[in-house]
Every structure is written in structure tokens, then in C-alpha cells.
């Protein structure tokens, strides 16, 4: 398996623009997670899905952030409008239902908002 | 969620054994202890998980005393490529389990 795939790997945009991050989880994994990592706040869980259904989005910072999982092999995290404080590395991770604490992380998307 | 405390950083040399200890004084009966490793510019990677006593795999060993209030990740004969941040996490082993990452321990291995 290719592992968790994220695109783009790097994104530079200007404040106010819409940003869409993409993730393809490992085939057969039931859970998908979106994280954000910054030096100041560390690695934070934003939202996670189980069988394509959002379970907990309490980590989403504000309404500018939204996430979808239209099918088992694809998820998006959208920021609209983007702000400089959204600059971070965004990770997607997935896991099987029975491997409760073993998540597989993607390579991340480094987002820079100017 | 049980709070974990681990050293901010550690230094070692190639070929040495490294032990990183994590404190989790309020660990619950159903909690498991999980360690992740994160290399620069990569996502975290699962290393090992345990509940009690000792667990060993091809990467590391995890030692958990009887009171489970701490745990020690042991890396045998480290190399430069083991330079990374190591996270200790404590949580349930159930379907809705999520991970809460702390600051981790930055391990620097020198020649």
C-alpha cells in the first residue's frame, strides 16, 4: 500500500484565499483524522471521521474551517477565507477500526498564508 | 485523558542505548500507553504500545512497572537516523479512541 497520500505537499497562498487540502487514506481503514501542527501549539486534532461520517469536529478552530469525506477513499479540509495564523503543517491520518491507537500519518501539507 | 510528562530533550551518541521515561500518574485502568516517533518534515509514526510489564518489537522496547504510573521507551544502539521527536500518549483502547499529543521528547543523536 502507498500509505496515506496528501496533496498538495506545499501550498502558499494569500490571505483571504480559499485553500483545499486533500487526503487519500489507506484502503480498508475506517477512521480518518485531520491534524494541524505548529511550533506554538504542537499537534492538534481538528476533526475525525468514522466510515465517512464526521464524529467529532470540536477541534476545528472556527467556521472558516470545514472538512468532508464524500467516500472512503477521499477527504478534504477547506479553509475559507484563509488567514496568516492558519499557516501550519496539516496532517491526515487513518487507522483500522480495531487498531485503536495505531494511526498512519501522511506526509503532511505545509501551508503558508501570506 | 491522562496527562503525560516527558523530558523536553535528550542527547545521545551513536551506539548507545537510550531510555526515555514518561510519567502518567493519573493513568486509568483501561488506558494503554503508546509511543510515536516523528522525524523532521514527516508525520508521526507508531512505534510501540503496551498495557503492562514489557513489550518488545523490532524497533524498541517498552517497560511498564506494576503501578503503571510511568513507562520507559528503550531504543537499543541508536544511530543518527533515530534523531526525532518521541511522543508518549495514554488513552483508551476502544473504537472511538483518539490521540492527544504533548510536546514530546526531542532526541538528538550525535556521531
mmCIF file of C-alpha atoms in Angstrom:
data_model
loop_
_atom_site.group_PDB
_atom_site.id
_atom_site.type_symbol
_atom_site.label_atom_id
_atom_site.label_comp_id
_atom_site.label_asym_id
_atom_site.label_seq_id
_atom_site.Cartn_x
_atom_site.Cartn_y
_atom_site.Cartn_z
ATOM 1 C CA UNK A 1 0.000 0.000 0.000
ATOM 2 C CA UNK A 2 1.201 3.529 -0.750
ATOM 3 C CA UNK A 3 0.273 4.802 2.666
ATOM 4 C CA UNK A 4 -1.760 7.909 3.361
ATOM 5 C CA UNK A 5 -1.499 10.337 0.470
ATOM 6 C CA UNK A 6 -1.843 14.072 0.880
ATOM 7 C CA UNK A 7 -1.855 16.841 -1.669
ATOM 8 C CA UNK A 8 -0.507 19.330 -2.204
ATOM 9 C CA UNK A 9 2.695 18.903 -0.189
ATOM 10 C CA UNK A 10 3.236 22.639 -0.083
ATOM 11 C CA UNK A 11 0.769 25.457 -0.515
ATOM 12 C CA UNK A 12 1.470 29.161 -0.474
ATOM 13 C CA UNK A 13 -1.496 31.469 -0.708
ATOM 14 C CA UNK A 14 -2.537 34.962 0.147
ATOM 15 C CA UNK A 15 -4.788 35.970 2.972
ATOM 16 C CA UNK A 16 -8.439 35.720 2.037
ATOM 17 C CA UNK A 17 -7.992 32.958 -0.498
ATOM 18 C CA UNK A 18 -9.684 29.582 -0.266
ATOM 19 C CA UNK A 19 -7.421 26.632 0.438
ATOM 20 C CA UNK A 20 -8.325 22.984 -0.089
ATOM 21 C CA UNK A 21 -6.191 20.186 1.289
ATOM 22 C CA UNK A 22 -6.721 16.635 0.108
ATOM 23 C CA UNK A 23 -6.213 13.238 1.642
ATOM 24 C CA UNK A 24 -6.468 9.658 0.473
ATOM 25 C CA UNK A 25 -6.460 7.253 3.420
ATOM 26 C CA UNK A 26 -5.105 3.724 3.385
ATOM 27 C CA UNK A 27 -7.568 1.361 1.771
ATOM 28 C CA UNK A 28 -9.614 -0.531 4.320
ATOM 29 C CA UNK A 29 -9.129 1.980 7.102
ATOM 30 C CA UNK A 30 -12.329 3.012 8.838
ATOM 31 C CA UNK A 31 -11.143 6.158 10.589
ATOM 32 C CA UNK A 32 -9.693 9.340 9.137
ATOM 33 C CA UNK A 33 -8.188 12.166 11.158
ATOM 34 C CA UNK A 34 -7.096 15.709 10.330
ATOM 35 C CA UNK A 35 -4.398 17.332 12.477
ATOM 36 C CA UNK A 36 -2.617 20.662 12.475
ATOM 37 C CA UNK A 37 0.928 21.133 13.765
ATOM 38 C CA UNK A 38 2.613 24.389 14.724
ATOM 39 C CA UNK A 39 5.606 25.162 16.874
ATOM 40 C CA UNK A 40 3.471 27.017 19.379
ATOM 41 C CA UNK A 41 0.564 24.609 19.741
ATOM 42 C CA UNK A 42 2.096 21.299 18.763
ATOM 43 C CA UNK A 43 -0.020 18.640 17.082
ATOM 44 C CA UNK A 44 -3.745 19.269 17.406
ATOM 45 C CA UNK A 45 -6.631 17.065 16.325
ATOM 46 C CA UNK A 46 -9.073 19.049 14.213
ATOM 47 C CA UNK A 47 -11.714 16.525 13.198
ATOM 48 C CA UNK A 48 -12.143 12.831 12.615
ATOM 49 C CA UNK A 49 -14.430 10.601 10.602
ATOM 50 C CA UNK A 50 -15.626 7.044 11.052
ATOM 51 C CA UNK A 51 -16.941 5.315 7.936
ATOM 52 C CA UNK A 52 -17.097 8.698 6.181
ATOM 53 C CA UNK A 53 -19.212 10.283 8.920
ATOM 54 C CA UNK A 54 -17.782 13.176 10.959
ATOM 55 C CA UNK A 55 -17.663 12.097 14.600
ATOM 56 C CA UNK A 56 -16.001 14.952 16.437
ATOM 57 C CA UNK A 57 -15.181 18.365 14.985
ATOM 58 C CA UNK A 58 -14.605 20.121 18.297
ATOM 59 C CA UNK A 59 -11.007 20.777 17.336
ATOM 60 C CA UNK A 60 -11.888 22.808 14.273
ATOM 61 C CA UNK A 61 -10.739 26.311 15.179
ATOM 62 C CA UNK A 62 -13.622 28.257 13.659
ATOM 63 C CA UNK A 63 -16.238 28.317 10.945
ATOM 64 C CA UNK A 64 -13.664 29.137 8.316
ATOM 65 C CA UNK A 65 -12.585 25.508 8.520
ATOM 66 C CA UNK A 66 -14.668 22.698 7.057
ATOM 67 C CA UNK A 67 -13.971 19.060 6.255
ATOM 68 C CA UNK A 68 -15.734 16.492 4.137
ATOM 69 C CA UNK A 69 -15.354 12.829 3.360
ATOM 70 C CA UNK A 70 -17.557 12.032 0.362
ATOM 71 C CA UNK A 71 -16.323 8.440 0.152
ATOM 72 C CA UNK A 72 -13.996 6.000 1.860
ATOM 73 C CA UNK A 73 -11.011 6.965 -0.251
ATOM 74 C CA UNK A 74 -11.077 10.759 -0.173
ATOM 75 C CA UNK A 75 -11.329 13.630 2.275
ATOM 76 C CA UNK A 76 -10.833 17.377 2.047
ATOM 77 C CA UNK A 77 -10.072 20.084 4.552
ATOM 78 C CA UNK A 78 -11.054 23.536 3.368
ATOM 79 C CA UNK A 79 -10.159 26.905 4.790
ATOM 80 C CA UNK A 80 -12.169 29.859 3.525
ATOM 81 C CA UNK A 81 -11.057 32.583 3.873
ATOM 82 C CA UNK A 82 -7.500 31.769 4.888
ATOM 83 C CA UNK A 83 -5.554 33.902 7.376
ATOM 84 C CA UNK A 84 -1.828 34.098 8.186
ATOM 85 C CA UNK A 85 -2.426 32.376 11.528
ATOM 86 C CA UNK A 86 -3.599 29.301 9.624
ATOM 87 C CA UNK A 87 -0.022 28.725 8.488
ATOM 88 C CA UNK A 88 0.946 25.273 9.729
ATOM 89 C CA UNK A 89 1.573 21.708 8.641
ATOM 90 C CA UNK A 90 -1.668 19.810 8.192
ATOM 91 C CA UNK A 91 -1.586 16.047 8.578
ATOM 92 C CA UNK A 92 -4.105 13.474 7.597
ATOM 93 C CA UNK A 93 -4.049 10.088 9.316
ATOM 94 C CA UNK A 94 -6.080 6.910 9.084
ATOM 95 C CA UNK A 95 -6.462 3.693 11.006
ATOM 96 C CA UNK A 96 -8.364 0.481 11.099
ATOM 97 C CA UNK A 97 -11.264 0.165 13.490
ATOM 98 C CA UNK A 98 -9.611 -2.442 15.689
ATOM 99 C CA UNK A 99 -6.158 -0.846 15.889
ATOM 100 C CA UNK A 100 -7.315 1.821 18.252
ATOM 101 C CA UNK A 101 -4.138 3.737 18.881
ATOM 102 C CA UNK A 102 -2.160 2.921 15.744
ATOM 103 C CA UNK A 103 -2.702 5.707 13.285
ATOM 104 C CA UNK A 104 -0.874 6.046 9.984
ATOM 105 C CA UNK A 105 0.028 9.593 9.115
ATOM 106 C CA UNK A 106 0.502 11.129 5.715
ATOM 107 C CA UNK A 107 3.483 13.318 4.806
ATOM 108 C CA UNK A 108 1.576 16.499 5.569
ATOM 109 C CA UNK A 109 0.775 19.686 3.696
ATOM 110 C CA UNK A 110 2.819 22.725 4.637
ATOM 111 C CA UNK A 111 0.507 25.717 4.320
ATOM 112 C CA UNK A 112 1.812 29.262 4.253
ATOM 113 C CA UNK A 113 -0.691 32.105 4.198
ATOM 114 C CA UNK A 114 0.869 35.448 3.353
ATOM 115 C CA UNK B 1 -7.345 11.851 29.350
ATOM 116 C CA UNK B 2 -4.300 11.060 31.460
ATOM 117 C CA UNK B 3 -1.670 13.786 31.382
ATOM 118 C CA UNK B 4 1.828 12.754 30.427
ATOM 119 C CA UNK B 5 5.159 14.318 31.343
ATOM 120 C CA UNK B 6 8.370 13.572 29.493
ATOM 121 C CA UNK B 7 11.729 15.348 29.122
ATOM 122 C CA UNK B 8 11.795 18.103 26.555
ATOM 123 C CA UNK B 9 15.062 16.924 25.054
ATOM 124 C CA UNK B 10 17.760 14.280 25.329
ATOM 125 C CA UNK B 11 21.189 13.880 23.796
ATOM 126 C CA UNK B 12 22.968 10.650 22.957
ATOM 127 C CA UNK B 13 25.742 9.227 20.820
ATOM 128 C CA UNK B 14 25.631 6.593 18.170
ATOM 129 C CA UNK B 15 25.675 3.051 19.507
ATOM 130 C CA UNK B 16 24.306 3.924 22.920
ATOM 131 C CA UNK B 17 21.068 2.713 24.427
ATOM 132 C CA UNK B 18 18.555 5.485 25.020
ATOM 133 C CA UNK B 19 15.808 5.341 27.621
ATOM 134 C CA UNK B 20 13.031 7.934 27.555
ATOM 135 C CA UNK B 21 10.781 7.925 30.584
ATOM 136 C CA UNK B 22 7.240 9.225 30.604
ATOM 137 C CA UNK B 23 5.187 9.936 33.717
ATOM 138 C CA UNK B 24 1.438 9.392 33.716
ATOM 139 C CA UNK B 25 0.414 9.442 37.361
ATOM 140 C CA UNK B 26 -3.344 9.522 36.748
ATOM 141 C CA UNK B 27 -3.473 6.717 34.220
ATOM 142 C CA UNK B 28 -6.831 4.936 34.234
ATOM 143 C CA UNK B 29 -7.375 1.210 34.462
ATOM 144 C CA UNK B 30 -8.396 0.922 30.819
ATOM 145 C CA UNK B 31 -5.642 3.151 29.430
ATOM 146 C CA UNK B 32 -2.913 1.879 27.150
ATOM 147 C CA UNK B 33 0.480 3.517 26.673
ATOM 148 C CA UNK B 34 1.502 4.316 23.131
ATOM 149 C CA UNK B 35 4.681 5.836 21.710
ATOM 150 C CA UNK B 36 5.082 7.638 18.416
ATOM 151 C CA UNK B 37 8.166 8.887 16.599
ATOM 152 C CA UNK B 38 8.285 11.937 14.362
ATOM 153 C CA UNK B 39 11.172 12.734 12.040
ATOM 154 C CA UNK B 40 11.626 16.278 10.750
ATOM 155 C CA UNK B 41 9.230 17.118 7.939
ATOM 156 C CA UNK B 42 7.288 13.876 8.373
ATOM 157 C CA UNK B 43 4.138 12.770 10.119
ATOM 158 C CA UNK B 44 4.315 10.827 13.384
ATOM 159 C CA UNK B 45 4.848 7.097 13.180
ATOM 160 C CA UNK B 46 3.567 4.471 15.613
ATOM 161 C CA UNK B 47 6.420 2.720 17.421
ATOM 162 C CA UNK B 48 5.015 0.583 20.187
ATOM 163 C CA UNK B 49 2.108 0.130 22.560
ATOM 164 C CA UNK B 50 1.687 -1.667 25.860
ATOM 165 C CA UNK B 51 -0.510 -2.127 28.896
ATOM 166 C CA UNK B 52 1.808 -3.631 31.491
ATOM 167 C CA UNK B 53 5.214 -5.250 32.021
ATOM 168 C CA UNK B 54 7.324 -5.338 28.883
ATOM 169 C CA UNK B 55 6.666 -5.152 25.170
ATOM 170 C CA UNK B 56 9.348 -5.541 22.522
ATOM 171 C CA UNK B 57 9.329 -5.202 18.770
ATOM 172 C CA UNK B 58 11.924 -4.719 16.070
ATOM 173 C CA UNK B 59 12.229 -1.016 16.816
ATOM 174 C CA UNK B 60 12.069 -0.592 20.579
ATOM 175 C CA UNK B 61 11.129 -1.964 23.970
ATOM 176 C CA UNK B 62 8.553 -0.549 26.322
ATOM 177 C CA UNK B 63 8.867 -1.108 30.049
ATOM 178 C CA UNK B 64 5.860 -0.505 32.284
ATOM 179 C CA UNK B 65 6.139 -1.006 36.067
ATOM 180 C CA UNK B 66 3.390 -2.632 38.066
ATOM 181 C CA UNK B 67 1.822 0.653 39.186
ATOM 182 C CA UNK B 68 1.741 1.859 35.547
ATOM 183 C CA UNK B 69 2.362 5.443 36.635
ATOM 184 C CA UNK B 70 5.313 5.700 34.289
ATOM 185 C CA UNK B 71 6.754 3.963 31.272
ATOM 186 C CA UNK B 72 10.154 3.826 29.603
ATOM 187 C CA UNK B 73 10.816 3.628 25.902
ATOM 188 C CA UNK B 74 14.140 1.937 25.254
ATOM 189 C CA UNK B 75 15.959 2.339 21.949
ATOM 190 C CA UNK B 76 18.912 -0.055 21.614
ATOM 191 C CA UNK B 77 22.107 1.125 19.943
ATOM 192 C CA UNK B 78 20.790 4.331 18.448
ATOM 193 C CA UNK B 79 22.048 5.721 15.169
ATOM 194 C CA UNK B 80 21.961 9.203 13.685
ATOM 195 C CA UNK B 81 18.708 8.307 11.973
ATOM 196 C CA UNK B 82 16.997 7.905 15.341
ATOM 197 C CA UNK B 83 17.144 11.672 15.807
ATOM 198 C CA UNK B 84 13.473 12.559 16.130
ATOM 199 C CA UNK B 85 10.743 13.666 18.497
ATOM 200 C CA UNK B 86 9.266 10.875 20.599
ATOM 201 C CA UNK B 87 5.736 11.202 21.948
ATOM 202 C CA UNK B 88 4.247 9.302 24.853
ATOM 203 C CA UNK B 89 0.455 9.014 24.773
ATOM 204 C CA UNK B 90 -2.016 7.455 27.153
ATOM 205 C CA UNK B 91 -5.581 6.602 26.287
ATOM 206 C CA UNK B 92 -8.337 4.074 25.899
ATOM 207 C CA UNK B 93 -8.065 1.179 23.516
ATOM 208 C CA UNK B 94 -11.571 1.468 22.156
ATOM 209 C CA UNK B 95 -13.243 2.206 18.860
ATOM 210 C CA UNK B 96 -13.608 5.937 19.305
ATOM 211 C CA UNK B 97 -10.113 6.343 20.683
ATOM 212 C CA UNK B 98 -8.265 9.461 19.592
ATOM 213 C CA UNK B 99 -4.694 10.571 20.226
ATOM 214 C CA UNK B 100 -3.666 13.629 22.231
ATOM 215 C CA UNK B 101 -0.085 14.597 21.523
ATOM 216 C CA UNK B 102 2.001 16.537 24.019
ATOM 217 C CA UNK B 103 5.291 18.292 23.326
ATOM 218 C CA UNK B 104 7.282 15.095 23.098
ATOM 219 C CA UNK B 105 10.986 14.499 23.693
ATOM 220 C CA UNK B 106 13.449 15.726 21.109
ATOM 221 C CA UNK B 107 16.205 13.109 20.882
ATOM 222 C CA UNK B 108 19.419 14.243 19.241
ATOM 223 C CA UNK B 109 21.914 11.523 18.345
ATOM 224 C CA UNK B 110 25.427 12.684 17.597
ATOM 225 C CA UNK B 111 28.338 10.848 15.945
#
